mmCIF file of C-alpha atoms in Angstrom:
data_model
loop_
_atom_site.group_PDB
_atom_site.id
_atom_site.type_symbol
_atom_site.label_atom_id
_atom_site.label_comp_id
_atom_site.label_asym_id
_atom_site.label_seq_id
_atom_site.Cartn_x
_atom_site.Cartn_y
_atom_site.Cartn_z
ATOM 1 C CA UNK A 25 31.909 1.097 -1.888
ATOM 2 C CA UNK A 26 32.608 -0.508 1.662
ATOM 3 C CA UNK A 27 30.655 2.483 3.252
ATOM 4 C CA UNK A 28 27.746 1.795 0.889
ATOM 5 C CA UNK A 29 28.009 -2.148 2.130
ATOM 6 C CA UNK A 30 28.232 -1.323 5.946
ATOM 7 C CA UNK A 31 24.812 0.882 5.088
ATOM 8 C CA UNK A 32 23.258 -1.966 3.352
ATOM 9 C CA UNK A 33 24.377 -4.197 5.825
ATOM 10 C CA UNK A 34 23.026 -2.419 8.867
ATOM 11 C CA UNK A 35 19.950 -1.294 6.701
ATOM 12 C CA UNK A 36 18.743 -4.945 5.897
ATOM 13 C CA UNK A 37 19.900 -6.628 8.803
ATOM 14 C CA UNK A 38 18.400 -4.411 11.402
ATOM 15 C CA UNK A 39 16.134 -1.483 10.074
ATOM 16 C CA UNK A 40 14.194 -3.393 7.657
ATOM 17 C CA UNK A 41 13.709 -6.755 9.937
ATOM 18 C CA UNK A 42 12.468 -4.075 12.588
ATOM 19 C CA UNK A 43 10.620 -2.134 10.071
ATOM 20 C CA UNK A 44 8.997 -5.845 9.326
ATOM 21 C CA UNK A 45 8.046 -6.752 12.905
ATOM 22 C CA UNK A 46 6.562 -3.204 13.638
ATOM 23 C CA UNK A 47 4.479 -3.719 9.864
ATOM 24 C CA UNK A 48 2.996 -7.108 11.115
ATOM 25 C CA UNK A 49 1.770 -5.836 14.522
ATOM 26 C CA UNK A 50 0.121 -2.446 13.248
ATOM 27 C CA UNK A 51 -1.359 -4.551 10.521
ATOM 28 C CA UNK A 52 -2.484 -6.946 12.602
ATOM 29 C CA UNK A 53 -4.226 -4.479 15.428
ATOM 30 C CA UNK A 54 -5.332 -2.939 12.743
ATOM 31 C CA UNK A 55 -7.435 -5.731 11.210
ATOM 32 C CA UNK A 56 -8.926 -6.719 14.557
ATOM 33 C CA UNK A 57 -9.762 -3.244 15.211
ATOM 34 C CA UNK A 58 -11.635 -2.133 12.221
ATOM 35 C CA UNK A 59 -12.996 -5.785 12.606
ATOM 36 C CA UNK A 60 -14.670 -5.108 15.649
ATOM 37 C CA UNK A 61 -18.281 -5.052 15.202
ATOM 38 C CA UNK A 62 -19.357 -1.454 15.520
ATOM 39 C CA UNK A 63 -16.534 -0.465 13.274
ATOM 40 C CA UNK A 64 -17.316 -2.683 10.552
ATOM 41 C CA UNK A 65 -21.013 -1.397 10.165
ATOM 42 C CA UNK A 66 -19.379 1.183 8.614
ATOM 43 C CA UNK A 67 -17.875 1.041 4.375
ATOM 44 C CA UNK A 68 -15.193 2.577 4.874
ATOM 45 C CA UNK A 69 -13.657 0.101 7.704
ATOM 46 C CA UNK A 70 -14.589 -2.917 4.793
ATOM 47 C CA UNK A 71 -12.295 -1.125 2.778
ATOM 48 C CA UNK A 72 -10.010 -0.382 5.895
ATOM 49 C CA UNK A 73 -9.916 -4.102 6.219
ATOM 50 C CA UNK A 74 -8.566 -5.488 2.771
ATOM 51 C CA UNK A 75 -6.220 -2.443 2.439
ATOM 52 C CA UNK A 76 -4.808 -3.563 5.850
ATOM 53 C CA UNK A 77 -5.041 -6.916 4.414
ATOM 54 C CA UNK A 78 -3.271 -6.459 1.412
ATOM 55 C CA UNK A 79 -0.328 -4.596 3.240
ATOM 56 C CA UNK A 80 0.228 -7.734 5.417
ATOM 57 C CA UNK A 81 0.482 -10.025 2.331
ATOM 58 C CA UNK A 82 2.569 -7.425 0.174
ATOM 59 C CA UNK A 83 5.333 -6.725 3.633
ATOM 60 C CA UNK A 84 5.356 -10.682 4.606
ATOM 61 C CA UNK A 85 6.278 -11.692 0.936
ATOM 62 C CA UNK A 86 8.379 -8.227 -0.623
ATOM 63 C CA UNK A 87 9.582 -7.239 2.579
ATOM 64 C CA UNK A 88 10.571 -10.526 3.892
ATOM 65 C CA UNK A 89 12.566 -11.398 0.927
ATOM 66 C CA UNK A 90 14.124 -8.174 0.478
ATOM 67 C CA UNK A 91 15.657 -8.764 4.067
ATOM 68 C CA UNK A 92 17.075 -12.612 3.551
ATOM 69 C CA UNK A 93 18.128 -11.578 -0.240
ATOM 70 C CA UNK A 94 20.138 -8.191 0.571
ATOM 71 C CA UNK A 95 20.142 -8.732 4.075
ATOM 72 C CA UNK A 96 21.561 -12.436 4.836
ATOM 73 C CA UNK A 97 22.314 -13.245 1.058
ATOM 74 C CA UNK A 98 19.621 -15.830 1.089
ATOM 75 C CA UNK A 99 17.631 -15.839 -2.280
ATOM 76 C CA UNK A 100 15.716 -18.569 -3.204
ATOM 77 C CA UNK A 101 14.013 -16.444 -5.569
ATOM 78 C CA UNK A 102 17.375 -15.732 -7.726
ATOM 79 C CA UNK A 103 18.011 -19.873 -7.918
ATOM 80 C CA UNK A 104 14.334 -20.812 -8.698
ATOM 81 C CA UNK A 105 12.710 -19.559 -11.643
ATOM 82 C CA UNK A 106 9.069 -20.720 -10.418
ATOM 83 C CA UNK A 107 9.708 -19.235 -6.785
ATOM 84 C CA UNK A 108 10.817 -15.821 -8.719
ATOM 85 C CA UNK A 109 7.470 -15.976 -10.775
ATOM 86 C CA UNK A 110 5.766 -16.266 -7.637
ATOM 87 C CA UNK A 111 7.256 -13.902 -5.941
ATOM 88 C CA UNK A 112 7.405 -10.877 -8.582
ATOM 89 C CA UNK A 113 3.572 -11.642 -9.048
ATOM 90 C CA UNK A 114 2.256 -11.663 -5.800
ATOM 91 C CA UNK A 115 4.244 -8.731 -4.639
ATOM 92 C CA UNK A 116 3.066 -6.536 -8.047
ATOM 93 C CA UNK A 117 -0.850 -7.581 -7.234
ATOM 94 C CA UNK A 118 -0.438 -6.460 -3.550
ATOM 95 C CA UNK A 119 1.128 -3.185 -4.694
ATOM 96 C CA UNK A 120 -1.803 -2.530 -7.181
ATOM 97 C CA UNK A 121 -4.645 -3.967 -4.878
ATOM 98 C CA UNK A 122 -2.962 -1.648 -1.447
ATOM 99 C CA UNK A 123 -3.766 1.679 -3.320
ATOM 100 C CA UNK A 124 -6.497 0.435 -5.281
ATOM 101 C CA UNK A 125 -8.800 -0.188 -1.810
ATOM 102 C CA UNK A 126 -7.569 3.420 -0.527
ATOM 103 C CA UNK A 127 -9.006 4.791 -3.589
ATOM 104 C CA UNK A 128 -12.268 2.830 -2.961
ATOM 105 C CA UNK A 129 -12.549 4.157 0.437
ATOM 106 C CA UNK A 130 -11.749 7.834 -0.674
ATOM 107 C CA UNK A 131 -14.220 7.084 -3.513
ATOM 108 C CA UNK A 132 -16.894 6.213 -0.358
ATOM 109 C CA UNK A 133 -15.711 9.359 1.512
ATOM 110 C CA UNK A 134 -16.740 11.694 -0.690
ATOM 111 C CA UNK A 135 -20.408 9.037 -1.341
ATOM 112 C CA UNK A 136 -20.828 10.004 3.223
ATOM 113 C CA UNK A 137 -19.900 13.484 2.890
ATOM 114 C CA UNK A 138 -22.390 14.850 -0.213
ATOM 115 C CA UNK A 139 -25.066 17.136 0.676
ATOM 116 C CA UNK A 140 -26.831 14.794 -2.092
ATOM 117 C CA UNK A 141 -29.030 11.781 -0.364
ATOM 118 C CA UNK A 142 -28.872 9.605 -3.480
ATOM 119 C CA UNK A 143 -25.128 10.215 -3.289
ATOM 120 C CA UNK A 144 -24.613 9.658 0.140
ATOM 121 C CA UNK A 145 -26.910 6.095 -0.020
ATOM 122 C CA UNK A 146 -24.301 4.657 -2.393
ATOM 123 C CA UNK A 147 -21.941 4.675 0.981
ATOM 124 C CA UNK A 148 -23.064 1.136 1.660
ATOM 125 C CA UNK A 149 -21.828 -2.345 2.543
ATOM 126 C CA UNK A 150 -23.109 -4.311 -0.550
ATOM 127 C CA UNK A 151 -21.117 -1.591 -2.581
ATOM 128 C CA UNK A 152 -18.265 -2.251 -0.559
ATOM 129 C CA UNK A 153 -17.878 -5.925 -1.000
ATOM 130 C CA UNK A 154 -18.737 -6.112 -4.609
ATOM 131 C CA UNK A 155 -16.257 -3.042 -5.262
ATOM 132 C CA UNK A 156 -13.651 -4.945 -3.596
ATOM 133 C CA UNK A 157 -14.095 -8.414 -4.916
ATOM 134 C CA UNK A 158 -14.275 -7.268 -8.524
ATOM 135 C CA UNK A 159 -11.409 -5.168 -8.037
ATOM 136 C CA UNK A 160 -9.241 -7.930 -6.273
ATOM 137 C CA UNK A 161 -9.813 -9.889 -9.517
ATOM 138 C CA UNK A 162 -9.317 -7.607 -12.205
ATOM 139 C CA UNK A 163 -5.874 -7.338 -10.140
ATOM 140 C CA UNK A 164 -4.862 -10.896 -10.087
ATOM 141 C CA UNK A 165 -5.833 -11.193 -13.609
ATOM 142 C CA UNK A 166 -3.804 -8.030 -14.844
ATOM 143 C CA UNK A 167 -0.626 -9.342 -13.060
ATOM 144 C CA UNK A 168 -0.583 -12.543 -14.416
ATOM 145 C CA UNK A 169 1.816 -10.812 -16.797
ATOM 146 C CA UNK A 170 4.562 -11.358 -13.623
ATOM 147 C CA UNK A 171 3.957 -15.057 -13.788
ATOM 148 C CA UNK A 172 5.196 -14.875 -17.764
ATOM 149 C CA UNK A 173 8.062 -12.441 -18.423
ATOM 150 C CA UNK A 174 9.684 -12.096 -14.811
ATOM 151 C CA UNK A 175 13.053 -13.679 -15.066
ATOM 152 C CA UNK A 176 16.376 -14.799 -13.794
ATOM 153 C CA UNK A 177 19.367 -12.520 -15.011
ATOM 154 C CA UNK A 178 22.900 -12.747 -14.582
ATOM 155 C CA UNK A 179 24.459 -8.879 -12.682
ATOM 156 C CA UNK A 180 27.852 -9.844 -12.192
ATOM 157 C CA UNK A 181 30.135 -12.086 -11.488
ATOM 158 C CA UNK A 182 28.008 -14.718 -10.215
ATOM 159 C CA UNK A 183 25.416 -12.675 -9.070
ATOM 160 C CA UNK A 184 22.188 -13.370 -10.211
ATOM 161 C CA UNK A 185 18.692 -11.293 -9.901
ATOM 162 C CA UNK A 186 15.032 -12.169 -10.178
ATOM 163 C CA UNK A 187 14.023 -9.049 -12.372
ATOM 164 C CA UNK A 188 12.942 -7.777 -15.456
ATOM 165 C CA UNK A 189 14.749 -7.419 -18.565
ATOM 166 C CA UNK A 190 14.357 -5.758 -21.848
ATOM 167 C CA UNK A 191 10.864 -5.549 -23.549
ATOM 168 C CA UNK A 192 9.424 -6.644 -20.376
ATOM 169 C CA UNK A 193 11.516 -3.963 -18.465
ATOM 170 C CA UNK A 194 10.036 -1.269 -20.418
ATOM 171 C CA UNK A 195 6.938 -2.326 -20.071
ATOM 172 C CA UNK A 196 6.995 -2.656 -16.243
ATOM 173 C CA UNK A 197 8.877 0.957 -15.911
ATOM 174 C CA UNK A 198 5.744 2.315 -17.833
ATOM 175 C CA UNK A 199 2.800 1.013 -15.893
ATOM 176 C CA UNK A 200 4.759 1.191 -12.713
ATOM 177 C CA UNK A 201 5.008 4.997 -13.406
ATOM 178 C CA UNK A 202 1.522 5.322 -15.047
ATOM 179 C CA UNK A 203 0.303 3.626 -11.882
ATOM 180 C CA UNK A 204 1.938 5.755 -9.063
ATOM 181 C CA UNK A 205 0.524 9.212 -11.575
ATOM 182 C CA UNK A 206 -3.015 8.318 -11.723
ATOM 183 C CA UNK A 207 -3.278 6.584 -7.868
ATOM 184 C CA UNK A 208 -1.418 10.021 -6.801
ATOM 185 C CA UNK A 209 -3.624 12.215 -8.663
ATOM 186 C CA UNK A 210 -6.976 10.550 -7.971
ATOM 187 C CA UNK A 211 -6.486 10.265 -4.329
ATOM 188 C CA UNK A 212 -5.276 13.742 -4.127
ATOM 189 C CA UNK A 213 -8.926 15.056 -5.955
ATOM 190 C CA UNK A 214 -10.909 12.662 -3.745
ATOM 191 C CA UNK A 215 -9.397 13.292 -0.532
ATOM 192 C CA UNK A 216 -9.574 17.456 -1.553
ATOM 193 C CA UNK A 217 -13.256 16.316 -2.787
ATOM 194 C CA UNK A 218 -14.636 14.936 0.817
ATOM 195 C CA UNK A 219 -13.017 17.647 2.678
ATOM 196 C CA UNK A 220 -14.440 20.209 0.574
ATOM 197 C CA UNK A 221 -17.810 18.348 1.330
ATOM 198 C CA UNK A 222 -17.202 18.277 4.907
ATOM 199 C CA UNK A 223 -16.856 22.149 4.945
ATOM 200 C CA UNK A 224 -19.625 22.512 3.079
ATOM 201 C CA UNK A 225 -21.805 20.236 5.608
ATOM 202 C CA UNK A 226 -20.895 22.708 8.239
ATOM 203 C CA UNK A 227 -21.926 25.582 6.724
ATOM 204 C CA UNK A 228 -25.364 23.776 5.610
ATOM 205 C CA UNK A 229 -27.248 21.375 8.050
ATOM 206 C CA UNK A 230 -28.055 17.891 5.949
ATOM 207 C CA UNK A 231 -30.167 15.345 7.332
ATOM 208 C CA UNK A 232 -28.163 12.317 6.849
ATOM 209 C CA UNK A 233 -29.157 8.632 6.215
ATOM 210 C CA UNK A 234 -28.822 6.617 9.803
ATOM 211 C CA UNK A 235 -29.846 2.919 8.989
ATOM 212 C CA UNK A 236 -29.528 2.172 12.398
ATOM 213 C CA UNK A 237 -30.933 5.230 13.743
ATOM 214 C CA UNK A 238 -27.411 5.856 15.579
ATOM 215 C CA UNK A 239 -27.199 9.680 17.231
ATOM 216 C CA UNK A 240 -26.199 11.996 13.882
ATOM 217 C CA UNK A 241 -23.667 13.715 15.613
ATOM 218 C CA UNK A 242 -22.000 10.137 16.767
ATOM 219 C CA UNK A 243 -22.312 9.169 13.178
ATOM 220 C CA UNK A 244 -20.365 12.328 11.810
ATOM 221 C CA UNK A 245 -17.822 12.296 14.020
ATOM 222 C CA UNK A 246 -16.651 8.337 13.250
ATOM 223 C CA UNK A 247 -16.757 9.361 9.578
ATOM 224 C CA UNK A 248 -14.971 12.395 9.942
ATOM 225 C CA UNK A 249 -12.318 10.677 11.900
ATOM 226 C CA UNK A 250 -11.958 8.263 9.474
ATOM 227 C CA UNK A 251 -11.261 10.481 6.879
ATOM 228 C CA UNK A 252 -8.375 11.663 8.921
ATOM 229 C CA UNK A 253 -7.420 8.165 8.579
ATOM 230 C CA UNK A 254 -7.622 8.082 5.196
ATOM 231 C CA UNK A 255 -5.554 11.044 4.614
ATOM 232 C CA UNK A 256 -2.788 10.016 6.240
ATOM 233 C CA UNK A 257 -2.489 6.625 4.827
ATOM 234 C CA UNK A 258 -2.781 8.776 1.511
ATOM 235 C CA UNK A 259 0.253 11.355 2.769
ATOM 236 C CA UNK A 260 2.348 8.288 3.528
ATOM 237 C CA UNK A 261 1.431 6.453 0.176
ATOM 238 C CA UNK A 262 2.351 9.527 -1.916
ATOM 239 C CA UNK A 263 5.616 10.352 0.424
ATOM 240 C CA UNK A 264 7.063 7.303 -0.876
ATOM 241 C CA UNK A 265 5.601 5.820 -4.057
ATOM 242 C CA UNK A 266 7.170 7.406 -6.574
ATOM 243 C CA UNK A 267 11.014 6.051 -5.202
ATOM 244 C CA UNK A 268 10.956 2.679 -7.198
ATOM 245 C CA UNK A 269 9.129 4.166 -10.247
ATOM 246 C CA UNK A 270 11.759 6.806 -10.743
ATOM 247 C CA UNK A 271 14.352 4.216 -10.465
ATOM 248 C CA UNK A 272 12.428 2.178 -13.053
ATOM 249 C CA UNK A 273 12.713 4.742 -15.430
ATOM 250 C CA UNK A 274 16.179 5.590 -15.181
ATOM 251 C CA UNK A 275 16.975 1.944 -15.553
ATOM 252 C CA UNK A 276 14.864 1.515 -18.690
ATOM 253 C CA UNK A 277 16.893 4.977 -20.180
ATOM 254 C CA UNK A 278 20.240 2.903 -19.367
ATOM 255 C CA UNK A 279 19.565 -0.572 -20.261
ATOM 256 C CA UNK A 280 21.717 -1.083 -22.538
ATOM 257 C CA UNK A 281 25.123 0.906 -21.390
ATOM 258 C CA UNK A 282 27.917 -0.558 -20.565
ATOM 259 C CA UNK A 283 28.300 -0.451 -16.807
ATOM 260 C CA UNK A 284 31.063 -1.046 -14.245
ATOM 261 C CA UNK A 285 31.019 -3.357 -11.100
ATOM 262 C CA UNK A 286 31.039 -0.653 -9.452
ATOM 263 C CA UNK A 287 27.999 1.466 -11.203
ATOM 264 C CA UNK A 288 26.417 -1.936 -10.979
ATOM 265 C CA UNK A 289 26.666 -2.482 -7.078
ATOM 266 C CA UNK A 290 25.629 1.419 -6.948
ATOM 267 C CA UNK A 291 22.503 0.560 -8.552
ATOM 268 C CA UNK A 292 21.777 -2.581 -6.765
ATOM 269 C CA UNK A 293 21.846 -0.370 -3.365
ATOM 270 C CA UNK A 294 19.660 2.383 -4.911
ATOM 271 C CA UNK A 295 17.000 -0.274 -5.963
ATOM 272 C CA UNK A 296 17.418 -1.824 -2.910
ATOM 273 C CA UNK A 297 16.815 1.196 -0.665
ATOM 274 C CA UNK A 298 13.789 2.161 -3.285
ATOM 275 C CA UNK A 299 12.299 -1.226 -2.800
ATOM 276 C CA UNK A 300 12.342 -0.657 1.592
ATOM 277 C CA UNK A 301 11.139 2.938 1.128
ATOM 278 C CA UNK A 302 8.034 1.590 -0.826
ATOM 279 C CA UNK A 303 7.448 -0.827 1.969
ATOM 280 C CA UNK A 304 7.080 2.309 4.868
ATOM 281 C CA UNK A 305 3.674 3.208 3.857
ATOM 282 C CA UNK A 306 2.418 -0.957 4.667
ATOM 283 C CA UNK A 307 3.958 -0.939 7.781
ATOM 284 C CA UNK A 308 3.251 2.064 9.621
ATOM 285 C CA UNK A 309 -0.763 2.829 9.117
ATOM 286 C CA UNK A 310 -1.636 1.841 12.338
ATOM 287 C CA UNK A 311 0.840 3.866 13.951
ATOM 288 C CA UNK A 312 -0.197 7.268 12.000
ATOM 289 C CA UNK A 313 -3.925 6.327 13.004
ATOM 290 C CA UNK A 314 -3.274 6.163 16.658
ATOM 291 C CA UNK A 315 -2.071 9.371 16.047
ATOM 292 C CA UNK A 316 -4.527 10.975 14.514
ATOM 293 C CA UNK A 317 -7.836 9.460 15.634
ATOM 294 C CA UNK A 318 -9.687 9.123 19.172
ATOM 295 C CA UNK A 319 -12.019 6.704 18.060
ATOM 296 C CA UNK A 320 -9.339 4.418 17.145
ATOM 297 C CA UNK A 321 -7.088 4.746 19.804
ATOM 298 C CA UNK A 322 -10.257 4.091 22.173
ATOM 299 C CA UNK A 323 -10.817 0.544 20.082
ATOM 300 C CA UNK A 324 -7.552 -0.405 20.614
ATOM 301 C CA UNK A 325 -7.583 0.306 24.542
ATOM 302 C CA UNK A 326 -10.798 -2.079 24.167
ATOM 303 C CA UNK A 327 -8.619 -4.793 22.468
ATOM 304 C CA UNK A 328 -5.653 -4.110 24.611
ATOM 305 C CA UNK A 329 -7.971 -4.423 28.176
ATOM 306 C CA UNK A 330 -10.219 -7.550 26.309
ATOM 307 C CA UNK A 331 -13.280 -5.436 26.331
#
């Protein structure tokens, strides 16, 4: 048990802090940079823009207190009943909404890549925002479920946890796993879906739709690097999503056993570490896009030199 403390110790009081800082400056580049004004012409950077969005809110309010409560046994959230409300239900609408705008842009992927004009026409910006906003409120709506049942409960010995708890535990376990399923398997088909288009646009010449009459091939190159974007961010999601699900589960199958201190501090750790592994995929999107793309490591010289 001490070598499991020194772990969470170093884990919460330097990796995840670190993991924090790097999370806020890659979201933050990220925003201006798909905010520039030749990137936002295009859907997919709207989308680009709330998902980056939403993993700023989601790592500056789950993150953060993950790091004080494990980290520097600070928990305001464990003392306060309304601050634990809060807290559960903003962090459980960012989760959704983070995903849910990946989808949309996958969703507009495939609209940019099909041979189909009709198809491809529904790639547009007044698509975008209304897709987003209605989404973004169906969200907050569903979650106000957070705001009801989330609750105080007693661990051990004077250790108390904002969680869930019984009825409401079994309830969260399911849609949290029903959740990470379907956003796995319907990124997976879109993202297969707009490659398969993109092979099948070079094999067959389409004449696309160019608003703004910008140069075709121009046009087909920022789309297909953003679709390299959009894969990764949908590698990374799916690398780690399932973590705090599967630890959901088994807690719902073992509810009500009787449990030592020490089975109890083992399962505090392993929800703990689920809980930072979920947070990777928020922080380190801009990174795996600087990888990946030349037409976003070119905006962010630009932002870097003040062009």
């Amino acid at each position: 048990m001490a070598a499991l403390n020194i772990i969470q110790q170093y884990l919460f009081q330097i990796a995840c802090p670190l993991l924090l800082l790097i999370g806020i400056a890659g979201s933050i580049l990220n925003l201006i940079a798909f905010s520039r004004k030749n990137m936002r012409k295009n859907p997919c950077s709207i989308y680009f823009i709330a998902f980056n969005l939403a993993n700023f809110i989601y790592i500056n309010v789950a993150l953060l207190n993950l790091i004080l409560e494990v980290g520097y046994n600070i928990s305001p959230s464990a003392s306060n009943l309304i601050i634990c409300r809060l807290r559960v239900y903003i962090s459980t609408i960012f989760d959704c909404l983070s995903p849910f705008y990946l989808l949309l842009a996958s969703i507009d992927r495939i609209f940019i890549t099909s041979k189909n004009a009709h198809t491809r026409s529904r790639s547009n910006l007044r698509l975008a925002y209304i897709c987003i906003v209605s989404g973004t409120l169906f969200w907050v709506l569903f979650s106000c479920h957070a705001l009801i049942w989330s609750n105080i409960i007693q661990i051990g010995p004077n250790l108390f946890l904002c969680y869930f708890q019984g009825v409401y535990l079994t309830f969260f376990s399911c849609f949290a796993i029903i959740k990470e399923m379907t956003t796995f398997l319907s990124l997976t088909i879109c993202g297969i879906w707009a490659i398969m288009n993109i092979r099948s646009i070079h094999r067959v010449r389409v004449a696309p739709i160019i608003p703004n009459g910008h140069d075709m091939q121009r046009t087909s190159a920022k789309d297909r690097q953003l679709i390299f974007m959009l894969v990764i961010d949908v590698i990374m999601y799916a690398l780690f999503s399932f973590t705090f699900a599967s630890f959901l589960i088994y807690q719902e199958i073992t509810q009500n056993d009787l449990k030592s201190t020490e089975q109890i501090q083992i399962e505090s750790f392993i929800r703990n570490l689920s809980l930072f592994s979920i947070a990777i995929p928020f922080c380190v999107s801009f990174y795996a896009n600087l990888i990946v793309s030349c037409v976003f490591r070119k905006e962010i010289k630009k932002i870097l030199s003040r062009q």
